[in-house]
């Protein structure tokens, strides 16, 4: 049953969206690494990219619906 749910979850996203979501997760992890290595300015700068990338996903999906 778990495998079926994974397949359905992956089908919800297009390949481009999956790439962007992986970028978001990577950005968050790297930002946390910067933060815990005493570089908070880099962490904040990098951490702000995650919501920006998510916003791009929302904008792209909204534009597709309008067409």
C-alpha angles and dihedrals in degrees: 000000000000092000091053091054091050091053092048091048093051091048089059090069131059118227092256091053091049090053091051092048090051088051089052093051092046091050091052093049094048090046090054090049090054091048095051091046091061097259101116097160092057089045093054093045092050093040092058090063093068096068089040092057091046088052089054089055090052093047093049092050092048092051090051091053092051093054 
